[in-house]
Amino acid sequence: MLDAHGRPLEYLRLAVTDRCNLRCFYCMPEQGIKYLPKSEVLSYEEMLRLTTLLAGLGVRKVRLTGGEPFVRRGLLPFIEQLANVPGLTDISLTTNGVLTAPYVPELARLGVRAVNLSLDTLDRHRFAAITRRDELPAVLRTFDALLDAGIELKINAVVMAGRNIADLVPLAELARTRPLSVRFIEEMPFNGGSHEASAATLPWHHARIRQHLEQHLGELRPLPAPLGNTADEYAVAGFEGTVGIIAAYSRTFCGSCNRLRLTAEGGLRTCLYSQNGLDLRALLRGGATDADLLIALQQAFYHRASDGFAAERERPLHQLSFESMATIGG
Ligand code: SAM
Ligand code: SF4
């Protein structure tokens, strides 16, 4: 299915929980987080029903995210059920890696194709300062386990002015001798009220990140990328892996966006910068039939904003910083 701007629906990002065992400062405040009551989070059965319907509309790829997916019990049996959904050919997940290492062999057995591991620094003190938890050793165990298991690995590093600029080159260096991609993400304003974010406080945009990396690593040579990719991928001379830059704040990738987001409470987001649109939980729990749900999903996708700037304009002013990426799922 295509939206009104001719973009296909292929990819679903599914936030299985809004809870997390870290408190990354760019994502959440340290205290006072209001998690959803369990009864307001979609059950796995409800998520499976929606995913199956969306697969019927063309979704081929599902990424499990959160919150931290591994803090929700029953994740692996759910992945096993997803693996049997007709039409779904690609299951991947995004994790902070704190609890993940012991599950990696099972993820490989279930056919999980790829894991994005969030890692903003290799320095234990800076890790603890950014995430407000001293968990770098556990994350590095997950890093090793994923490489050993042969699961495709991407590192996600948020670029934060004044916090981890010294880490960009050491993180990129992970790709020198390993078959992985290290992707640098422009910081976005969604931080659950943790700090006031604006163009002035988020100055590390794509061009500046690229220039910084090139100063230290030499030329970043653009690589061809499949349509719908948010990362611009680059080859670096002498590197086995690649580096990427995700213009999440500049929003240069909207023209080929092929994705929907489902929040843990069952909100359908047709753009990262949009508000919760369709309340699927209300429809599901109000007795909607599959036909009702399909019509609602099709209409929501068809009418989505042309890009992230248009979606932002449709929101009440200055609201972005009050939202947390743990609700949206990244
Ligand atoms: N807890 C998991 C994790 O951290 O990988 C999955 C959910 S997390 C919300 C998904 C991704 O969003 C992570 O890679 C995280 O770094 C990124 N993220 C969170 N807040 C962000 C922000 N304000 N700007 C840019 N990226 C952000
Ligand atoms: Fe948790 Fe991921 Fe948000 Fe960090 S970015 S607080 S790990 S949900």
Tab-separated table of C-alpha atoms and ligand atoms in Angstrom:
chain	number	residue	atom	x	y	z
A	1	MET	CA	0.000	0.000	0.000
A	2	LEU	CA	1.129	3.560	-0.766
A	3	ASP	CA	0.464	6.765	1.165
A	4	ALA	CA	-0.829	9.956	-0.472
A	5	HIS	CA	2.786	10.914	-1.268
A	6	GLY	CA	3.567	7.631	-3.033
A	7	ARG	CA	5.633	6.076	-0.237
A	8	PRO	CA	5.130	2.347	0.437
A	9	LEU	CA	4.253	0.749	3.778
A	10	GLU	CA	6.927	-1.869	4.519
A	11	TYR	CA	8.237	-1.473	8.035
A	12	LEU	CA	6.742	-1.471	11.543
A	13	ARG	CA	8.543	-0.301	14.670
A	14	LEU	CA	6.888	-1.881	17.658
A	15	ALA	CA	7.526	-0.519	21.166
A	16	VAL	CA	6.817	-3.524	23.412
A	17	THR	CA	7.151	-1.497	26.637
A	18	ASP	CA	7.732	2.082	27.787
A	19	ARG	CA	9.828	0.889	30.769
A	20	CYS	CA	13.579	0.990	30.887
A	21	ASN	CA	16.503	-0.003	33.090
A	22	LEU	CA	18.638	2.979	31.994
A	23	ARG	CA	17.923	6.708	32.251
A	24	CYS	CA	19.752	8.160	29.240
A	25	PHE	CA	19.656	11.915	29.731
A	26	TYR	CA	18.625	12.569	26.099
A	27	CYS	CA	15.655	10.204	26.500
A	28	MET	CA	14.262	10.482	30.037
A	29	PRO	CA	14.578	12.506	33.214
A	30	GLU	CA	16.362	10.808	36.124
A	31	GLN	CA	13.261	10.682	38.312
A	32	GLY	CA	9.537	11.229	38.207
A	33	ILE	CA	8.860	9.108	35.139
A	34	LYS	CA	5.236	8.114	34.830
A	35	TYR	CA	5.192	4.659	33.332
A	36	LEU	CA	1.979	3.303	31.893
A	37	PRO	CA	-0.003	1.015	34.196
A	38	LYS	CA	0.372	-2.555	32.901
A	39	SER	CA	-3.309	-2.707	31.929
A	40	GLU	CA	-2.748	0.185	29.497
A	41	VAL	CA	0.092	-1.527	27.647
A	42	LEU	CA	-0.915	-3.663	24.685
A	43	SER	CA	-0.780	-7.389	25.384
A	44	TYR	CA	1.389	-9.576	23.153
A	45	GLU	CA	-1.832	-11.013	21.690
A	46	GLU	CA	-2.985	-7.522	20.722
A	47	MET	CA	0.402	-6.695	19.180
A	48	LEU	CA	0.382	-9.950	17.256
A	49	ARG	CA	-3.081	-9.255	15.861
A	50	LEU	CA	-2.086	-5.781	14.667
A	51	THR	CA	1.208	-6.997	13.222
A	52	THR	CA	-0.566	-9.770	11.317
A	53	LEU	CA	-3.023	-7.248	9.840
A	54	LEU	CA	-0.191	-4.892	8.896
A	55	ALA	CA	1.726	-7.746	7.269
A	56	GLY	CA	-1.388	-8.229	5.136
A	57	LEU	CA	-1.076	-4.578	4.078
A	58	GLY	CA	2.551	-4.973	3.020
A	59	VAL	CA	4.707	-4.742	6.140
A	60	ARG	CA	7.699	-7.075	5.697
A	61	LYS	CA	9.955	-5.900	8.475
A	62	VAL	CA	9.317	-5.495	12.209
A	63	ARG	CA	11.716	-3.945	14.685
A	64	LEU	CA	11.064	-4.494	18.391
A	65	THR	CA	12.023	-1.543	20.524
A	66	GLY	CA	10.812	0.296	23.603
A	67	GLY	CA	11.633	1.325	26.357
A	68	GLU	CA	13.991	-1.556	26.736
A	69	PRO	CA	12.461	-4.637	25.088
A	70	PHE	CA	14.227	-7.068	27.441
A	71	VAL	CA	12.630	-5.638	30.590
A	72	ARG	CA	9.288	-7.023	29.399
A	73	ARG	CA	8.719	-10.649	30.317
A	74	GLY	CA	7.800	-13.098	27.588
A	75	LEU	CA	9.714	-11.333	24.818
A	76	LEU	CA	11.250	-14.467	23.315
A	77	PRO	CA	7.994	-16.440	22.969
A	78	PHE	CA	6.534	-13.315	21.333
A	79	ILE	CA	9.399	-13.216	18.831
A	80	GLU	CA	8.738	-16.882	18.100
A	81	GLN	CA	5.107	-16.060	17.302
A	82	LEU	CA	6.140	-13.130	15.094
A	83	ALA	CA	8.427	-15.444	13.161
A	84	ASN	CA	5.319	-17.377	12.084
A	85	VAL	CA	3.348	-14.365	10.810
A	86	PRO	CA	2.749	-14.849	7.061
A	87	GLY	CA	4.547	-12.207	4.991
A	88	LEU	CA	6.942	-11.036	7.710
A	89	THR	CA	10.443	-11.763	6.493
A	90	ASP	CA	12.609	-9.600	8.710
A	91	ILE	CA	12.600	-9.370	12.516
A	92	SER	CA	15.127	-7.163	14.237
A	93	LEU	CA	15.416	-5.341	17.522
A	94	THR	CA	16.943	-2.320	19.201
A	95	THR	CA	18.332	-2.772	22.709
A	96	ASN	CA	20.522	-1.027	25.237
A	97	GLY	CA	22.274	-4.354	25.781
A	98	VAL	CA	22.168	-4.413	29.590
A	99	LEU	CA	20.123	-7.634	29.873
A	100	THR	CA	20.572	-8.960	26.337
A	101	ALA	CA	23.747	-11.116	26.312
A	102	PRO	CA	22.226	-14.343	27.748
A	103	TYR	CA	19.417	-14.256	25.173
A	104	VAL	CA	21.631	-13.856	22.110
A	105	PRO	CA	21.934	-17.558	21.143
A	106	GLU	CA	18.138	-17.882	21.341
A	107	LEU	CA	17.688	-14.742	19.218
A	108	ALA	CA	19.916	-16.329	16.580
A	109	ARG	CA	17.926	-19.581	16.754
A	110	LEU	CA	14.647	-17.681	16.285
A	111	GLY	CA	16.017	-16.061	13.143
A	112	VAL	CA	16.358	-12.481	14.401
A	113	ARG	CA	18.255	-10.929	11.518
A	114	ALA	CA	19.789	-7.846	13.050
A	115	VAL	CA	20.277	-6.063	16.344
A	116	ASN	CA	20.901	-2.369	16.868
A	117	LEU	CA	22.863	-1.889	20.064
A	118	SER	CA	22.762	1.570	21.606
A	119	LEU	CA	26.193	2.619	22.816
A	120	ASP	CA	27.227	6.258	23.133
A	121	THR	CA	30.692	5.881	24.650
A	122	LEU	CA	33.318	3.256	25.467
A	123	ASP	CA	34.345	5.116	28.607
A	124	ARG	CA	32.789	3.647	31.759
A	125	HIS	CA	32.520	6.971	33.599
A	126	ARG	CA	30.953	8.792	30.676
A	127	PHE	CA	28.602	5.846	30.124
A	128	ALA	CA	27.431	6.123	33.736
A	129	ALA	CA	27.042	9.896	33.400
A	130	ILE	CA	24.989	9.650	30.184
A	131	THR	CA	22.789	6.679	31.158
A	132	ARG	CA	22.822	7.318	34.951
A	133	ARG	CA	23.667	3.617	35.453
A	134	ASP	CA	27.063	1.851	35.647
A	135	GLU	CA	26.272	-0.860	33.096
A	136	LEU	CA	28.937	-0.571	30.392
A	137	PRO	CA	30.469	-4.040	31.142
A	138	ALA	CA	27.101	-5.753	30.589
A	139	VAL	CA	26.584	-3.877	27.310
A	140	LEU	CA	30.028	-4.923	26.095
A	141	ARG	CA	29.195	-8.565	26.875
A	142	THR	CA	26.174	-8.199	24.579
A	143	PHE	CA	28.398	-6.630	21.911
A	144	ASP	CA	30.736	-9.668	21.993
A	145	ALA	CA	27.858	-12.165	22.115
A	146	LEU	CA	26.190	-10.627	19.033
A	147	LEU	CA	29.402	-10.741	17.025
A	148	ASP	CA	30.006	-14.357	18.099
A	149	ALA	CA	26.457	-15.328	17.093
A	150	GLY	CA	26.831	-13.799	13.622
A	151	ILE	CA	23.752	-11.565	14.032
A	152	GLU	CA	24.029	-8.394	11.946
A	153	LEU	CA	25.134	-5.664	14.334
A	154	LYS	CA	24.712	-1.920	14.189
A	155	ILE	CA	25.841	0.419	16.924
A	156	ASN	CA	23.593	3.441	17.545
A	157	ALA	CA	25.372	6.401	19.139
A	158	VAL	CA	23.536	9.637	19.862
A	159	VAL	CA	25.826	12.632	19.290
A	160	MET	CA	25.564	14.999	22.247
A	161	ALA	CA	27.213	18.394	22.359
A	162	GLY	CA	29.497	18.607	25.395
A	163	ARG	CA	28.943	14.966	26.391
A	164	ASN	CA	30.451	12.414	24.034
A	165	ILE	CA	32.193	14.217	21.176
A	166	ALA	CA	35.499	12.680	22.317
A	167	ASP	CA	33.873	9.261	21.846
A	168	LEU	CA	32.918	9.570	18.186
A	169	VAL	CA	36.243	8.456	16.768
A	170	PRO	CA	36.813	5.577	19.267
A	171	LEU	CA	33.275	4.342	18.501
A	172	ALA	CA	33.844	4.569	14.740
A	173	GLU	CA	37.077	2.605	15.241
A	174	LEU	CA	34.952	-0.414	16.300
A	175	ALA	CA	34.235	-0.868	12.598
A	176	ARG	CA	37.897	-0.958	11.590
A	177	THR	CA	38.341	-4.681	12.235
A	178	ARG	CA	34.741	-5.835	12.622
A	179	PRO	CA	31.867	-6.383	10.151
A	180	LEU	CA	29.493	-3.877	11.749
A	181	SER	CA	28.099	-0.408	11.164
A	182	VAL	CA	28.565	2.383	13.694
A	183	ARG	CA	25.802	4.944	13.175
A	184	PHE	CA	25.851	8.414	14.655
A	185	ILE	CA	22.407	9.872	15.368
A	186	GLU	CA	21.647	13.575	15.595
A	187	GLU	CA	20.126	14.197	19.003
A	188	MET	CA	16.392	14.910	18.875
A	189	PRO	CA	14.288	16.957	21.308
A	190	PHE	CA	12.303	13.980	22.699
A	191	ASN	CA	13.724	13.620	26.212
A	192	GLY	CA	10.730	13.436	28.529
A	193	GLY	CA	11.459	16.907	29.948
A	194	SER	CA	15.048	16.011	30.872
A	195	HIS	CA	16.359	19.260	29.401
A	196	GLU	CA	15.277	22.064	27.110
A	197	ALA	CA	16.293	21.100	23.589
A	198	SER	CA	16.372	23.400	20.581
A	199	ALA	CA	18.406	24.021	17.435
A	200	ALA	CA	20.879	25.927	19.647
A	201	THR	CA	21.455	23.046	22.072
A	202	LEU	CA	21.465	20.334	19.382
A	203	PRO	CA	24.204	21.720	17.138
A	204	TRP	CA	25.826	18.430	16.027
A	205	HIS	CA	24.055	17.955	12.732
A	206	HIS	CA	24.953	15.623	9.895
A	207	ALA	CA	27.532	17.806	8.112
A	208	ARG	CA	29.383	18.591	11.316
A	209	ILE	CA	29.515	14.947	12.392
A	210	ARG	CA	30.840	13.951	8.961
A	211	GLN	CA	33.462	16.684	9.001
A	212	HIS	CA	34.631	15.664	12.485
A	213	LEU	CA	34.956	12.000	11.494
A	214	GLU	CA	36.767	12.859	8.243
A	215	GLN	CA	39.291	14.982	10.114
A	216	HIS	CA	40.311	11.896	12.083
A	217	LEU	CA	39.598	8.949	9.788
A	218	GLY	CA	40.049	10.327	6.267
A	219	GLU	CA	37.399	10.519	3.558
A	220	LEU	CA	33.939	9.063	4.230
A	221	ARG	CA	32.914	7.594	0.870
A	222	PRO	CA	29.093	7.435	0.414
A	223	LEU	CA	27.709	3.936	-0.140
A	224	PRO	CA	24.510	3.111	-2.024
A	225	ALA	CA	21.656	2.454	0.421
A	226	PRO	CA	18.292	0.741	-0.048
A	227	LEU	CA	15.302	3.096	-0.310
A	228	GLY	CA	13.776	3.725	3.112
A	229	ASN	CA	17.101	3.738	4.969
A	230	THR	CA	17.431	6.543	7.488
A	231	ALA	CA	21.220	6.257	7.738
A	232	ASP	CA	23.651	7.603	5.178
A	233	GLU	CA	26.304	4.874	5.130
A	234	TYR	CA	29.971	5.489	4.355
A	235	ALA	CA	33.032	3.379	3.663
A	236	VAL	CA	36.304	4.358	5.317
A	237	ALA	CA	39.641	3.298	3.818
A	238	GLY	CA	41.045	0.341	5.776
A	239	PHE	CA	37.753	-0.404	7.584
A	240	GLU	CA	36.058	-3.798	7.449
A	241	GLY	CA	32.738	-2.283	8.575
A	242	THR	CA	31.069	1.036	7.787
A	243	VAL	CA	30.031	4.218	9.541
A	244	GLY	CA	26.650	5.889	9.173
A	245	ILE	CA	25.016	9.186	10.048
A	246	ILE	CA	21.300	9.487	10.817
A	247	ALA	CA	19.900	12.981	10.270
A	248	ALA	CA	17.140	12.458	12.807
A	249	TYR	CA	16.851	16.158	13.648
A	250	SER	CA	17.524	17.548	10.146
A	251	ARG	CA	15.014	15.058	8.694
A	252	THR	CA	16.506	14.612	5.256
A	253	PHE	CA	15.184	11.059	4.819
A	254	CYS	CA	11.407	11.642	4.927
A	255	GLY	CA	10.971	11.379	1.139
A	256	SER	CA	11.473	7.610	1.210
A	257	CYS	CA	9.988	6.861	4.652
A	258	ASN	CA	8.302	3.442	4.594
A	259	ARG	CA	7.480	2.975	8.281
A	260	LEU	CA	4.809	3.080	10.953
A	261	ARG	CA	5.321	3.158	14.700
A	262	LEU	CA	3.151	1.447	17.295
A	263	THR	CA	3.637	2.735	20.836
A	264	ALA	CA	3.365	0.490	23.898
A	265	GLU	CA	-0.077	1.926	24.670
A	266	GLY	CA	-1.297	1.147	21.169
A	267	GLY	CA	-0.961	4.561	19.550
A	268	LEU	CA	-0.225	4.537	15.846
A	269	ARG	CA	2.363	7.095	14.785
A	270	THR	CA	2.674	7.771	11.116
A	271	CYS	CA	5.775	9.946	11.629
A	272	LEU	CA	8.466	10.201	14.301
A	273	TYR	CA	7.502	13.840	14.806
A	274	SER	CA	3.733	13.332	14.808
A	275	GLN	CA	1.497	12.894	17.823
A	276	ASN	CA	-0.174	9.595	18.599
A	277	GLY	CA	-2.714	9.354	15.833
A	278	LEU	CA	-5.014	6.386	15.830
A	279	ASP	CA	-5.844	4.883	19.259
A	280	LEU	CA	-5.626	1.216	18.332
A	281	ARG	CA	-5.975	0.032	21.928
A	282	ALA	CA	-9.410	1.667	22.148
A	283	LEU	CA	-10.430	0.039	18.871
A	284	LEU	CA	-9.075	-3.383	19.891
A	285	ARG	CA	-10.687	-3.304	23.313
A	286	GLY	CA	-13.893	-1.829	21.951
A	287	GLY	CA	-14.504	-4.938	19.878
A	288	ALA	CA	-13.339	-3.765	16.436
A	289	THR	CA	-13.363	-6.468	13.772
A	290	ASP	CA	-10.343	-7.149	11.568
A	291	ALA	CA	-12.135	-5.323	8.758
A	292	ASP	CA	-12.650	-2.247	11.010
A	293	LEU	CA	-8.985	-2.277	11.995
A	294	LEU	CA	-7.787	-2.644	8.421
A	295	ILE	CA	-9.807	0.348	7.267
A	296	ALA	CA	-8.539	2.477	10.170
A	297	LEU	CA	-4.902	1.459	9.514
A	298	GLN	CA	-5.171	2.139	5.790
A	299	GLN	CA	-6.699	5.571	6.320
A	300	ALA	CA	-4.116	6.567	8.925
A	301	PHE	CA	-1.209	5.530	6.704
A	302	TYR	CA	-2.670	7.134	3.577
A	303	HIS	CA	-3.134	10.519	5.268
A	304	ARG	CA	0.262	10.811	6.935
A	305	ALA	CA	2.235	14.045	6.836
A	306	SER	CA	4.571	14.604	3.901
A	307	ASP	CA	7.618	14.975	6.168
A	308	GLY	CA	8.744	15.455	9.761
A	309	PHE	CA	8.490	19.243	9.571
A	310	ALA	CA	4.873	19.101	8.408
A	311	ALA	CA	4.118	16.585	11.186
A	312	GLU	CA	5.736	18.850	13.789
A	313	ARG	CA	3.653	21.821	12.597
A	314	GLU	CA	0.474	19.825	13.315
A	315	ARG	CA	1.409	19.506	17.021
A	316	PRO	CA	0.844	22.001	19.822
A	317	LEU	CA	3.878	24.311	20.081
A	318	HIS	CA	6.962	23.385	22.168
A	319	GLN	CA	5.668	19.945	23.025
A	320	LEU	CA	8.501	17.830	21.671
A	321	SER	CA	10.720	17.988	24.774
A	322	PHE	CA	7.944	16.645	26.989
A	323	GLU	CA	7.823	13.413	25.076
A	324	SER	CA	10.308	10.612	25.637
A	325	MET	CA	11.794	8.473	22.925
A	326	ALA	CA	11.084	5.530	25.243
A	327	THR	CA	7.412	6.016	24.411
A	328	ILE	CA	7.951	6.496	20.697
A	329	GLY	CA	10.472	3.671	20.294
A	330	GLY	CA	13.195	5.555	18.421
B	1	SAM	N1	16.100	1.014	24.983
B	1	SAM	C1	16.501	0.631	23.682
B	1	SAM	C2	17.788	1.302	23.278
B	1	SAM	O1	18.175	2.268	23.924
B	1	SAM	O2	18.376	0.828	22.322
B	1	SAM	C3	15.445	0.868	22.616
B	1	SAM	C4	14.619	2.136	22.698
B	1	SAM	S1	15.529	3.630	22.433
B	1	SAM	C5	14.264	4.837	22.649
B	1	SAM	C6	15.801	3.584	20.690
B	1	SAM	C7	16.886	4.485	20.186
B	1	SAM	O3	16.471	5.835	20.343
B	1	SAM	C8	18.223	4.347	20.911
B	1	SAM	O4	19.244	4.061	19.989
B	1	SAM	C9	18.427	5.702	21.533
B	1	SAM	O5	19.771	6.064	21.571
B	1	SAM	C10	17.615	6.596	20.621
B	1	SAM	N2	17.215	7.851	21.250
B	1	SAM	C11	16.566	8.021	22.419
B	1	SAM	N3	16.363	9.326	22.681
B	1	SAM	C12	16.908	10.009	21.645
B	1	SAM	C13	17.030	11.397	21.326
B	1	SAM	N4	16.552	12.342	22.130
B	1	SAM	N5	17.658	11.725	20.177
B	1	SAM	C14	18.157	10.765	19.351
B	1	SAM	N6	18.060	9.446	19.594
B	1	SAM	C15	17.460	9.069	20.724
B	2	SF4	FE1	16.223	3.464	27.961
B	2	SF4	FE2	16.834	3.343	25.374
B	2	SF4	FE3	15.771	5.568	26.454
B	2	SF4	FE4	18.252	4.900	27.087
B	2	SF4	S1	17.513	5.415	25.024
B	2	SF4	S2	16.643	5.547	28.547
B	2	SF4	S3	18.160	2.730	27.082
B	2	SF4	S4	14.766	3.631	26.246
